[in-house]
C-alpha atoms as a PDB file:
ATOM      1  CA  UNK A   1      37.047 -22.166 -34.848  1.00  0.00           C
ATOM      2  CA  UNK A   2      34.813 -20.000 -33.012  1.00  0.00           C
ATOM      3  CA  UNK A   3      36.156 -18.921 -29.568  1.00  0.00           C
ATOM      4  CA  UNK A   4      34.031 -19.889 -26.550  1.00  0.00           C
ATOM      5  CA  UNK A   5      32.344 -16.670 -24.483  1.00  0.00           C
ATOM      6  CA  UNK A   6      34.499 -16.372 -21.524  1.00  0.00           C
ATOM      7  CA  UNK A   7      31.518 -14.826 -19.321  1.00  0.00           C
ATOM      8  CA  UNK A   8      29.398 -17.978 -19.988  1.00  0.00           C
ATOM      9  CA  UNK A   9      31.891 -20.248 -19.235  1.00  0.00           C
ATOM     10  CA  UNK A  10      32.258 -18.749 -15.769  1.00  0.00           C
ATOM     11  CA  UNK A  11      28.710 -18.955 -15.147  1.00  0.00           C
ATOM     12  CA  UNK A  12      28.409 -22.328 -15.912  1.00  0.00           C
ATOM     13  CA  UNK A  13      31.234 -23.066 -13.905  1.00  0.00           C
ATOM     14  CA  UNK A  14      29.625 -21.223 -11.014  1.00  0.00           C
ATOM     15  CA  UNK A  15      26.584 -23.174 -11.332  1.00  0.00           C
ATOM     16  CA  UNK A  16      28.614 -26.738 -11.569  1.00  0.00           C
ATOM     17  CA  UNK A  17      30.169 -25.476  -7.852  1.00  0.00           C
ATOM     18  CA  UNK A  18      27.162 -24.460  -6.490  1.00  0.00           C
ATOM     19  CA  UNK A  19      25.624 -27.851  -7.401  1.00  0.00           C
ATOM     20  CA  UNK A  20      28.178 -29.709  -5.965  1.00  0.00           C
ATOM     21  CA  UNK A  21      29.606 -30.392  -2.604  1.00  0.00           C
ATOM     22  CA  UNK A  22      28.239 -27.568   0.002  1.00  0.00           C
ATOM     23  CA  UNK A  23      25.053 -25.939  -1.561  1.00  0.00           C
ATOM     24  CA  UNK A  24      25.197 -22.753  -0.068  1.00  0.00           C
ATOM     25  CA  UNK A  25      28.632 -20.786  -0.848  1.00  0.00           C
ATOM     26  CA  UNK A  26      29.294 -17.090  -0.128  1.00  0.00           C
ATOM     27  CA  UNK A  27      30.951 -14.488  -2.804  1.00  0.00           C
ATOM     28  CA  UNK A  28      34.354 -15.337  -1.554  1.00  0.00           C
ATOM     29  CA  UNK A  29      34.394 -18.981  -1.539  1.00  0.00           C
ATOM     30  CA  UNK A  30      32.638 -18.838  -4.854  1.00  0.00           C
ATOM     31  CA  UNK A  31      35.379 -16.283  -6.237  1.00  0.00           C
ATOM     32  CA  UNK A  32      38.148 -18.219  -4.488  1.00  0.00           C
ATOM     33  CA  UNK A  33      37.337 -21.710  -5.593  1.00  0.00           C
ATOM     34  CA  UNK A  34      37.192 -20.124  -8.933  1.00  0.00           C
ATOM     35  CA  UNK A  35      40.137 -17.914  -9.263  1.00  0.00           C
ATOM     36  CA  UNK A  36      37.559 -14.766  -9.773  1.00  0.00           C
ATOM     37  CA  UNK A  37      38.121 -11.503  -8.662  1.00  0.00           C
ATOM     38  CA  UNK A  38      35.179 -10.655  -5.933  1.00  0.00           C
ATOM     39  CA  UNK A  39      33.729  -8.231  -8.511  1.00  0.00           C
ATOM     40  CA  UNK A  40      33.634 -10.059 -11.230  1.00  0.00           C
ATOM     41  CA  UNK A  41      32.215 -13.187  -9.337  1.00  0.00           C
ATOM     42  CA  UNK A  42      29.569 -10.685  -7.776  1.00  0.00           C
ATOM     43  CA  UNK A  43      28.790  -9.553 -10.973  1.00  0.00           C
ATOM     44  CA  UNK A  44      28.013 -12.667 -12.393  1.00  0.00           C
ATOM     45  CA  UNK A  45      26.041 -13.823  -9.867  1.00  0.00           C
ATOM     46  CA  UNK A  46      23.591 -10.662  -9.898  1.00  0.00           C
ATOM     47  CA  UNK A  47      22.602 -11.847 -13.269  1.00  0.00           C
ATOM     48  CA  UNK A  48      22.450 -15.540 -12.557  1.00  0.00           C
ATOM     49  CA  UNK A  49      20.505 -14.509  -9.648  1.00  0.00           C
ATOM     50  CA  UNK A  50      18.101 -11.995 -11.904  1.00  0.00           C
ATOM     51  CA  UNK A  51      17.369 -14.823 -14.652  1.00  0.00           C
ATOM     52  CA  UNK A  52      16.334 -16.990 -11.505  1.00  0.00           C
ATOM     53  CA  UNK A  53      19.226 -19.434 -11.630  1.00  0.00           C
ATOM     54  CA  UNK A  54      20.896 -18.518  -8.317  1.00  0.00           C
ATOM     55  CA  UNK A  55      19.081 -17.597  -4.938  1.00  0.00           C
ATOM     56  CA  UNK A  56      20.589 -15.856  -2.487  1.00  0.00           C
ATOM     57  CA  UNK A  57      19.674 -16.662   1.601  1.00  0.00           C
ATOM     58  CA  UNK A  58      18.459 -13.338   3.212  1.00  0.00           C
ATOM     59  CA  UNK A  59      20.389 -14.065   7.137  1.00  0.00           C
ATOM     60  CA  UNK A  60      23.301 -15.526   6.156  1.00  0.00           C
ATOM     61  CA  UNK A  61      24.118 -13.948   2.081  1.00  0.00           C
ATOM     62  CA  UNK A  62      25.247 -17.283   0.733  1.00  0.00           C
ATOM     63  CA  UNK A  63      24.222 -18.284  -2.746  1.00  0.00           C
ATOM     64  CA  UNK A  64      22.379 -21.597  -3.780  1.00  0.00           C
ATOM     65  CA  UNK A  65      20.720 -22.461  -7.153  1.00  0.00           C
ATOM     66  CA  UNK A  66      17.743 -21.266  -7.698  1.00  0.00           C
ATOM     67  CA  UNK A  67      14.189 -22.566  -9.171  1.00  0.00           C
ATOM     68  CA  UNK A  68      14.656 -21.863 -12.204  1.00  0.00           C
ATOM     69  CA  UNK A  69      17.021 -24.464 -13.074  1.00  0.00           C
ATOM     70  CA  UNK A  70      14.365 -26.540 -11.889  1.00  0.00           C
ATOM     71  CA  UNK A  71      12.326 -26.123 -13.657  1.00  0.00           C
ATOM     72  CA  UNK A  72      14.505 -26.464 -16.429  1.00  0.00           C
ATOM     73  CA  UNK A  73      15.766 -29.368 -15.591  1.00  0.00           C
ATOM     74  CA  UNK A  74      12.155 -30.869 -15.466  1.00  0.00           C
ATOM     75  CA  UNK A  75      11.528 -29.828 -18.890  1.00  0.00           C
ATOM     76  CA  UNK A  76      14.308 -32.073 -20.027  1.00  0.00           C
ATOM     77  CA  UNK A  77      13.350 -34.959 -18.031  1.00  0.00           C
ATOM     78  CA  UNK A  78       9.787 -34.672 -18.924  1.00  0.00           C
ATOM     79  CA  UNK A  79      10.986 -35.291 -22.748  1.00  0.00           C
ATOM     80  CA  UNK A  80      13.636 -37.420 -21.708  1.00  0.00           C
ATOM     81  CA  UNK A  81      12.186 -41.186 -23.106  1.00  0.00           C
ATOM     82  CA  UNK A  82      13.744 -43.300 -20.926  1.00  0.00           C
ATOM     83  CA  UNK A  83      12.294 -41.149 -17.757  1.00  0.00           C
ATOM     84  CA  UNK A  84       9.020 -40.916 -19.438  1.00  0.00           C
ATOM     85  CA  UNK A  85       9.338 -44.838 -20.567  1.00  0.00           C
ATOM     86  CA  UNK A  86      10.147 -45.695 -16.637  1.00  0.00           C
ATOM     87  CA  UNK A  87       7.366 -43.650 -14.597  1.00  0.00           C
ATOM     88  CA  UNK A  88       4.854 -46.755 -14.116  1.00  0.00           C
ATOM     89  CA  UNK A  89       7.344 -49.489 -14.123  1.00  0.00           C
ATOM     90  CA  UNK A  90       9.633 -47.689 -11.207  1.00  0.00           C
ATOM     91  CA  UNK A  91       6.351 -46.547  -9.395  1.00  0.00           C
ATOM     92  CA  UNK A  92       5.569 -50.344  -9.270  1.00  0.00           C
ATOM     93  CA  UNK A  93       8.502 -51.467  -8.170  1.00  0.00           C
ATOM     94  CA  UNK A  94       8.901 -49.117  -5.379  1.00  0.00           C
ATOM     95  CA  UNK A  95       5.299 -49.823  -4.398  1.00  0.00           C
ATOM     96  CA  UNK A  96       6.202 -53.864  -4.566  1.00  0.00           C
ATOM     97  CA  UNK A  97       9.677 -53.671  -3.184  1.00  0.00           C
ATOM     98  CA  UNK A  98       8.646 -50.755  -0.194  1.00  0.00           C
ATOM     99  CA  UNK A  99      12.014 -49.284  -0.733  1.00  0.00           C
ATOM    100  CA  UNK A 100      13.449 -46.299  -3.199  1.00  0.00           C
ATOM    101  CA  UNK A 101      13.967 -46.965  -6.696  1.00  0.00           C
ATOM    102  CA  UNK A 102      16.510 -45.032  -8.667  1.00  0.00           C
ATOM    103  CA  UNK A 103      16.646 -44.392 -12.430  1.00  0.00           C
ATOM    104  CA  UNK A 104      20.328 -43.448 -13.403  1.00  0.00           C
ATOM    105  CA  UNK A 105      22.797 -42.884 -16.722  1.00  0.00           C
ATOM    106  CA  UNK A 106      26.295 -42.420 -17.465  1.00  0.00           C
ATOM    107  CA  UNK A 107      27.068 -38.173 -17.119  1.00  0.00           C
ATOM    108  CA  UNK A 108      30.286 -36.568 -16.987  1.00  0.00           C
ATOM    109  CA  UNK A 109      32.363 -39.730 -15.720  1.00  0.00           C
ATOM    110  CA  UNK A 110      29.514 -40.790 -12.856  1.00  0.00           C
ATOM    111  CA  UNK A 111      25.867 -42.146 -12.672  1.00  0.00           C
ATOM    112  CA  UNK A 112      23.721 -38.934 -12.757  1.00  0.00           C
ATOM    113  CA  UNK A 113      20.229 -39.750 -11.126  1.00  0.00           C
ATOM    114  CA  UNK A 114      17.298 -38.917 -13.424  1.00  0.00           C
ATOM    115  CA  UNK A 115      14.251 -40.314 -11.762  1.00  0.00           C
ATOM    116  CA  UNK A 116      13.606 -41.027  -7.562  1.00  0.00           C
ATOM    117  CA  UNK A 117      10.570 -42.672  -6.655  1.00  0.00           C
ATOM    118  CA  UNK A 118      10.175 -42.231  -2.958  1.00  0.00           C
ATOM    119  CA  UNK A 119      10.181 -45.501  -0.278  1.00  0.00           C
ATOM    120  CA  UNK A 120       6.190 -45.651   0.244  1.00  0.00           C
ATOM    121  CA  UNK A 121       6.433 -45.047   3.689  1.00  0.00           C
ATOM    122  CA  UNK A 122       5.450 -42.045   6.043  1.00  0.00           C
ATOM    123  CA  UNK A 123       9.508 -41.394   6.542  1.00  0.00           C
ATOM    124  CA  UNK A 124      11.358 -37.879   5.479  1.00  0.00           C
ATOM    125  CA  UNK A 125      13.307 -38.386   2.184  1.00  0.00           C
ATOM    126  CA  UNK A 126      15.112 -36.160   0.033  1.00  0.00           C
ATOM    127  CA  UNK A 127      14.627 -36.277  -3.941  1.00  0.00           C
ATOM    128  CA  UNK A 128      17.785 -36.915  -5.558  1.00  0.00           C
ATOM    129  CA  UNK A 129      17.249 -36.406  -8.904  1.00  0.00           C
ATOM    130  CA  UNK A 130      19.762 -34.411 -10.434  1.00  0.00           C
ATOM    131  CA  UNK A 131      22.612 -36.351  -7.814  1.00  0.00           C
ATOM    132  CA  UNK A 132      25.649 -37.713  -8.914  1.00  0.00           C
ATOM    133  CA  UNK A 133      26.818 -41.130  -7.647  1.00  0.00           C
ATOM    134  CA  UNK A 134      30.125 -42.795  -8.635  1.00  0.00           C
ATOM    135  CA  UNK A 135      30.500 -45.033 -10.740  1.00  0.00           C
ATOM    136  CA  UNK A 136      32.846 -48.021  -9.042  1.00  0.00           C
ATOM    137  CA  UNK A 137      31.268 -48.540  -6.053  1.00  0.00           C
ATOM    138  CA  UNK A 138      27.552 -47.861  -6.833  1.00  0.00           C
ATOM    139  CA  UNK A 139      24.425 -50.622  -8.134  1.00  0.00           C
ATOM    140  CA  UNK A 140      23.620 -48.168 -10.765  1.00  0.00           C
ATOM    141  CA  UNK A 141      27.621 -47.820 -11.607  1.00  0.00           C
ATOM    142  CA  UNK A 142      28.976 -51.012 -11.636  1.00  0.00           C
ATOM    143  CA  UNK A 143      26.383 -52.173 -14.158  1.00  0.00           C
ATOM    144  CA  UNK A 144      26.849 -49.055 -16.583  1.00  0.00           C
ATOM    145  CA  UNK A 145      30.397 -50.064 -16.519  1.00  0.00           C
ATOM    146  CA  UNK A 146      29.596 -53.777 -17.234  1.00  0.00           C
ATOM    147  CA  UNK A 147      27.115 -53.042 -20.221  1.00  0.00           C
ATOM    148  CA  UNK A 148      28.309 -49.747 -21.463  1.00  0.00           C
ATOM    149  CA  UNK A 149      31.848 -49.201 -23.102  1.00  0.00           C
ATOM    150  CA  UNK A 150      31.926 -45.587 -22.490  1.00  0.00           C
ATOM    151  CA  UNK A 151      31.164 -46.003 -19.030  1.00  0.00           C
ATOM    152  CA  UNK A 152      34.032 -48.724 -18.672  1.00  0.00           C
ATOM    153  CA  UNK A 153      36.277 -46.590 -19.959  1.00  0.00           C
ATOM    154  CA  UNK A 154      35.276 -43.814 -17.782  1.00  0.00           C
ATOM    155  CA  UNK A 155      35.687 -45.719 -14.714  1.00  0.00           C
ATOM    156  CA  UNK A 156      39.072 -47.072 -15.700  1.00  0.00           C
ATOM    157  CA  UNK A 157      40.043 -43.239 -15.799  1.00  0.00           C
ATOM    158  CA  UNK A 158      38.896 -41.760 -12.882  1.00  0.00           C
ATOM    159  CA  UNK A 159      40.189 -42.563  -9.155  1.00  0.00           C
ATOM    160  CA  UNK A 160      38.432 -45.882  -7.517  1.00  0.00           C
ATOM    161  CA  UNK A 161      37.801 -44.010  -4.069  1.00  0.00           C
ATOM    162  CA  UNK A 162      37.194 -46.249  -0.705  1.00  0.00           C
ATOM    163  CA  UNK A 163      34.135 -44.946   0.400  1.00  0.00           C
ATOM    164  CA  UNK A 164      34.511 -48.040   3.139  1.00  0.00           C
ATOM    165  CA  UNK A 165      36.124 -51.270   4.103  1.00  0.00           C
ATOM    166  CA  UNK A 166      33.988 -53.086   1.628  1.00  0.00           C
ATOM    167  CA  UNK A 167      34.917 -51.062  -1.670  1.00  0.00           C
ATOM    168  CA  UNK A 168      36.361 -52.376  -4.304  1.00  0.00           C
ATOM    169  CA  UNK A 169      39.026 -50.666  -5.372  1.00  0.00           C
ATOM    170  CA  UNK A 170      41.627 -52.453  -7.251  1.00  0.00           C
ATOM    171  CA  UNK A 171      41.451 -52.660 -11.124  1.00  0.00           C
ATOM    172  CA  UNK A 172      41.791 -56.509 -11.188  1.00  0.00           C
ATOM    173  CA  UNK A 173      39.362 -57.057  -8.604  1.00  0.00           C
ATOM    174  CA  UNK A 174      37.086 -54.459  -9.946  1.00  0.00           C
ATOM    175  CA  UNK A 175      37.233 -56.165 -13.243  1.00  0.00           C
ATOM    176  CA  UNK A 176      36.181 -59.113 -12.457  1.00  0.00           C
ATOM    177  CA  UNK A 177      33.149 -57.857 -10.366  1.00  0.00           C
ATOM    178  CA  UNK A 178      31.860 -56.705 -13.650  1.00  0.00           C
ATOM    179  CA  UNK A 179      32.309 -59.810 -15.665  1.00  0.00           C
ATOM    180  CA  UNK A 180      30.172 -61.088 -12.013  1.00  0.00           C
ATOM    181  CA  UNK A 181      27.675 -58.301 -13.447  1.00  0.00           C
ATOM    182  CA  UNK A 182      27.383 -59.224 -16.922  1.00  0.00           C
ATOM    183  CA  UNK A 183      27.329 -63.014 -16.080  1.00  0.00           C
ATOM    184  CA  UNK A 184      24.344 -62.382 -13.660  1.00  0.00           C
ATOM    185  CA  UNK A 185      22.792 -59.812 -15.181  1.00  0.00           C
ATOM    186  CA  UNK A 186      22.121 -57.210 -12.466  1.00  0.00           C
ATOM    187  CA  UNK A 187      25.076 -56.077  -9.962  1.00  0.00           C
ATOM    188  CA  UNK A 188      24.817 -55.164  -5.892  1.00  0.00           C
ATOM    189  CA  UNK A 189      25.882 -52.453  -4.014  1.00  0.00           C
ATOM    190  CA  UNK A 190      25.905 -53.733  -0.139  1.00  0.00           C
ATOM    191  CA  UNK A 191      27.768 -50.912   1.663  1.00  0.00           C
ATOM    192  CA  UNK A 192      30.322 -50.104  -0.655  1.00  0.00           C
ATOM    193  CA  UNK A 193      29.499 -46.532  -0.793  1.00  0.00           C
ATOM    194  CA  UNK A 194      27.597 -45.923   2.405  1.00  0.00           C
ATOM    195  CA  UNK A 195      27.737 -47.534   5.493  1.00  0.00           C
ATOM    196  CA  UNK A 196      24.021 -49.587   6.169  1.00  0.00           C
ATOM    197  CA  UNK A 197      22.568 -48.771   2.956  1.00  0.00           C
ATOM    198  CA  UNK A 198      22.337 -51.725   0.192  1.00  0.00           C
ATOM    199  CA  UNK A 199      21.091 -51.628  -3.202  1.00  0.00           C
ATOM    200  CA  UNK A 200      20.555 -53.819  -6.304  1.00  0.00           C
ATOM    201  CA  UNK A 201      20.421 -52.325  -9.461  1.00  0.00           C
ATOM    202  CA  UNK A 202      19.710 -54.002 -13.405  1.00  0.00           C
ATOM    203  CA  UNK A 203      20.540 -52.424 -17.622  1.00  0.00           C
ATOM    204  CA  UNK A 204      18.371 -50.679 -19.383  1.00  0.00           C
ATOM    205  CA  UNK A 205      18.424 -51.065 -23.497  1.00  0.00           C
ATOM    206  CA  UNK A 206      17.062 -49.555 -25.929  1.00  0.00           C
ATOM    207  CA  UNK A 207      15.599 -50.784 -29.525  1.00  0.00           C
ATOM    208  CA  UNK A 208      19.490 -50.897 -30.141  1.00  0.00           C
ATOM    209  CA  UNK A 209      20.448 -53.317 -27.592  1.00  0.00           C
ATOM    210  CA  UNK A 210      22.634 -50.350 -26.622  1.00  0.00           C
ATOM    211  CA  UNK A 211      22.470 -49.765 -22.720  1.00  0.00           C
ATOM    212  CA  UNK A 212      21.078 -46.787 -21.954  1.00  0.00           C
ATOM    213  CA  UNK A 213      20.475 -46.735 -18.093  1.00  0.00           C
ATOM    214  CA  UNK A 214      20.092 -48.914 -15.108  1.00  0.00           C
ATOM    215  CA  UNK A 215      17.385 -49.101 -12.334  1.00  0.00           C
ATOM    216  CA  UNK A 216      18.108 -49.806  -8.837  1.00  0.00           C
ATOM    217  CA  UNK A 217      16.343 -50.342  -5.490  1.00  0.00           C
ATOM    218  CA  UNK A 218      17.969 -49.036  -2.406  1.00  0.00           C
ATOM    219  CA  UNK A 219      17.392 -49.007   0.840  1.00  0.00           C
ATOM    220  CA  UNK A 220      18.817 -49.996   4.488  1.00  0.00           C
ATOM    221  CA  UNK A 221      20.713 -53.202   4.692  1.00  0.00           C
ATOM    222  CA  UNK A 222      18.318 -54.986   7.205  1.00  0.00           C
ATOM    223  CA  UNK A 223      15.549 -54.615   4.981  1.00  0.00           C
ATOM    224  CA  UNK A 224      17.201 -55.059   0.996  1.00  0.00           C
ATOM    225  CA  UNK A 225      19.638 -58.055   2.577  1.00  0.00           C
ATOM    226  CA  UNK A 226      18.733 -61.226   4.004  1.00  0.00           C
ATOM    227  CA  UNK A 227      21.704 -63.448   5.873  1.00  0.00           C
ATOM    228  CA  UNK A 228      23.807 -61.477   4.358  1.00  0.00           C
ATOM    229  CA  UNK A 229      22.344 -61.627   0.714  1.00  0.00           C
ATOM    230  CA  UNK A 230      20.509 -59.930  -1.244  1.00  0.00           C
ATOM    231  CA  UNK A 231      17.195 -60.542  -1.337  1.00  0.00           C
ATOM    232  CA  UNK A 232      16.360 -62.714  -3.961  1.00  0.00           C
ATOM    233  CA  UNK A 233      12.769 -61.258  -4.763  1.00  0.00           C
ATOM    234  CA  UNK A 234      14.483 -57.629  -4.623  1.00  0.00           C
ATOM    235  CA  UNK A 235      16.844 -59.421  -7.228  1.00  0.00           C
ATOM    236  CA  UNK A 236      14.041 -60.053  -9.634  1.00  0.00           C
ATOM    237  CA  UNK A 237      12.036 -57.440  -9.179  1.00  0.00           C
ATOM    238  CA  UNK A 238      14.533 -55.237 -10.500  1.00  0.00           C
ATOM    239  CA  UNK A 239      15.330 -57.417 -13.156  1.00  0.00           C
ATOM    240  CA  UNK A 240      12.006 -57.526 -14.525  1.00  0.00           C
ATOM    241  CA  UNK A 241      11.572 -53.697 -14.120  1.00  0.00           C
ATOM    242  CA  UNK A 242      14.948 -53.524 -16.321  1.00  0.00           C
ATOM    243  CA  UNK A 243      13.353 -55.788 -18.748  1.00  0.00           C
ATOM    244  CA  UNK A 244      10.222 -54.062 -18.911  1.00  0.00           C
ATOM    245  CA  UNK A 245      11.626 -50.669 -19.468  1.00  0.00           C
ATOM    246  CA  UNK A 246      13.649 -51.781 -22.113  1.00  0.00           C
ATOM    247  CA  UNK A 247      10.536 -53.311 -24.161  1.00  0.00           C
ATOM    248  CA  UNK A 248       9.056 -50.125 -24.315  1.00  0.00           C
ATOM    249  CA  UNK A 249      12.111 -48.754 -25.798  1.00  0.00           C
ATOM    250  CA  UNK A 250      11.782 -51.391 -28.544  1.00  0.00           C
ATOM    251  CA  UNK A 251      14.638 -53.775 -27.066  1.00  0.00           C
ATOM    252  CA  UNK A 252      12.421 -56.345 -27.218  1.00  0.00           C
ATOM    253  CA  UNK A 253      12.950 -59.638 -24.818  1.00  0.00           C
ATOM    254  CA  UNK A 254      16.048 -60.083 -22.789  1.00  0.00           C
END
């Protein structure tokens, strides 16, 4: 078996850190949290940063990614079918519901957020796409778990953090929340993972009947939650986004 390139696999590892947690890192928290010497950290960040894929801030001489992997990264989700499949359908639905809408799949033992349509309102927003959000607390996460069996098993494997009071965290209790989700269809997300923020969120399936995604709205509690429920037009909404995605994939009805 071939050996993997040692070089490559520090600069991928360099990039996973620098997308993650605190954006901006300097050469010695880079080399540190990687167990680098400063050189060879500094040297592989001089090429990162020469291809484009690493920026470095002028005042301060921390390191953040750079464009470049943008614009990567939109090349795959421009040929990405279930993005491409979702771009009117999530437009709508953000337009109908006035809130955010969220496209997300299963990556690397979370929900990794391919697609953000903005809240169609005059507020500041940040794009999320290319965010990770976990997997037992989250809309988007608890119904990848329900549908998907990788995803289940995933979540069974990683910790079940308490992001608040109201997360579920216990592997009974969790459990049965998804059977909830598969009996209902679409599963809820009402300050489990950050404190006023609520969110609904329904499968996508492909021409396999194999779940490939989920869609959510979120937004603040007071608006997405009504007496204390969801609100049941938000509810359906979503629902028949899900649906609709997953006829152009060739699912066909659900």
């Amino acid at each position: 078996m071939a050996k993997n390139i040692q070089s490559l696999e520090r600069a991928a590892a360099m990039l996973r850190l620098l997308a993650g947690g605190e954006r901006r890192l300097g050469l010695s928290d880079i080399a540190s949290s990687l167990g680098l010497a400063k050189g060879t950290a500094h040297g592989i960040l001089r090429t990162l940063q020469a291809e484009g894929f690493v920026e470095q801030e002028a005042a301060s001489g921390r390191y953040q990614l750079g464009a470049e992997l943008l614009r990567l990264g939109n090349s795959y989700l421009d040929v990405h079918e279930l993005r491409a499949r979702a771009l009117v359908w999530t437009d709508d639905l953000a337009r109908s519901s006035g809130e955010s809408v969220h496209l997300g799949v299963l990556h690397l033992q979370g929900v990794l957020i391919v697609h953000h349509v903005f809240r169609p309102d005059d507020s500041r927003q940040v794009l999320e796409v290319g965010a990770m959000q976990p997997l037992h607390s989250t809309a988007l996460g608890k119904v990848l778990s329900a549908y998907d069996p990788v995803a289940h098993s995933e979540v069974l494997q990683v910790p079940r953090e308490g992001f608040t009071p109201r997360t579920v965290t216990d592997l009974k209790e969790f459990e049965t929340l998804l059977d909830t989700t598969r009996a209902k269809g679409w599963a809820a997300d009402v300050e489990e993972t950050w404190d006023g923020v609520a969110s609904v969120a329904a499968p996508i399936h492909d021409r396999r009947r194999m779940p490939v995604g989920a869609v959510a709205i979120t937004g603040a509690v007071e608006r997405v939650c009504a007496d204390g429920e969801l609100r049941s037009e938000l509810v359906a909404a979503v629902r028949d986004c899900a649906r609709a995605v997953s006829r152009d994939l060739g699912a066909g009805r659900f």
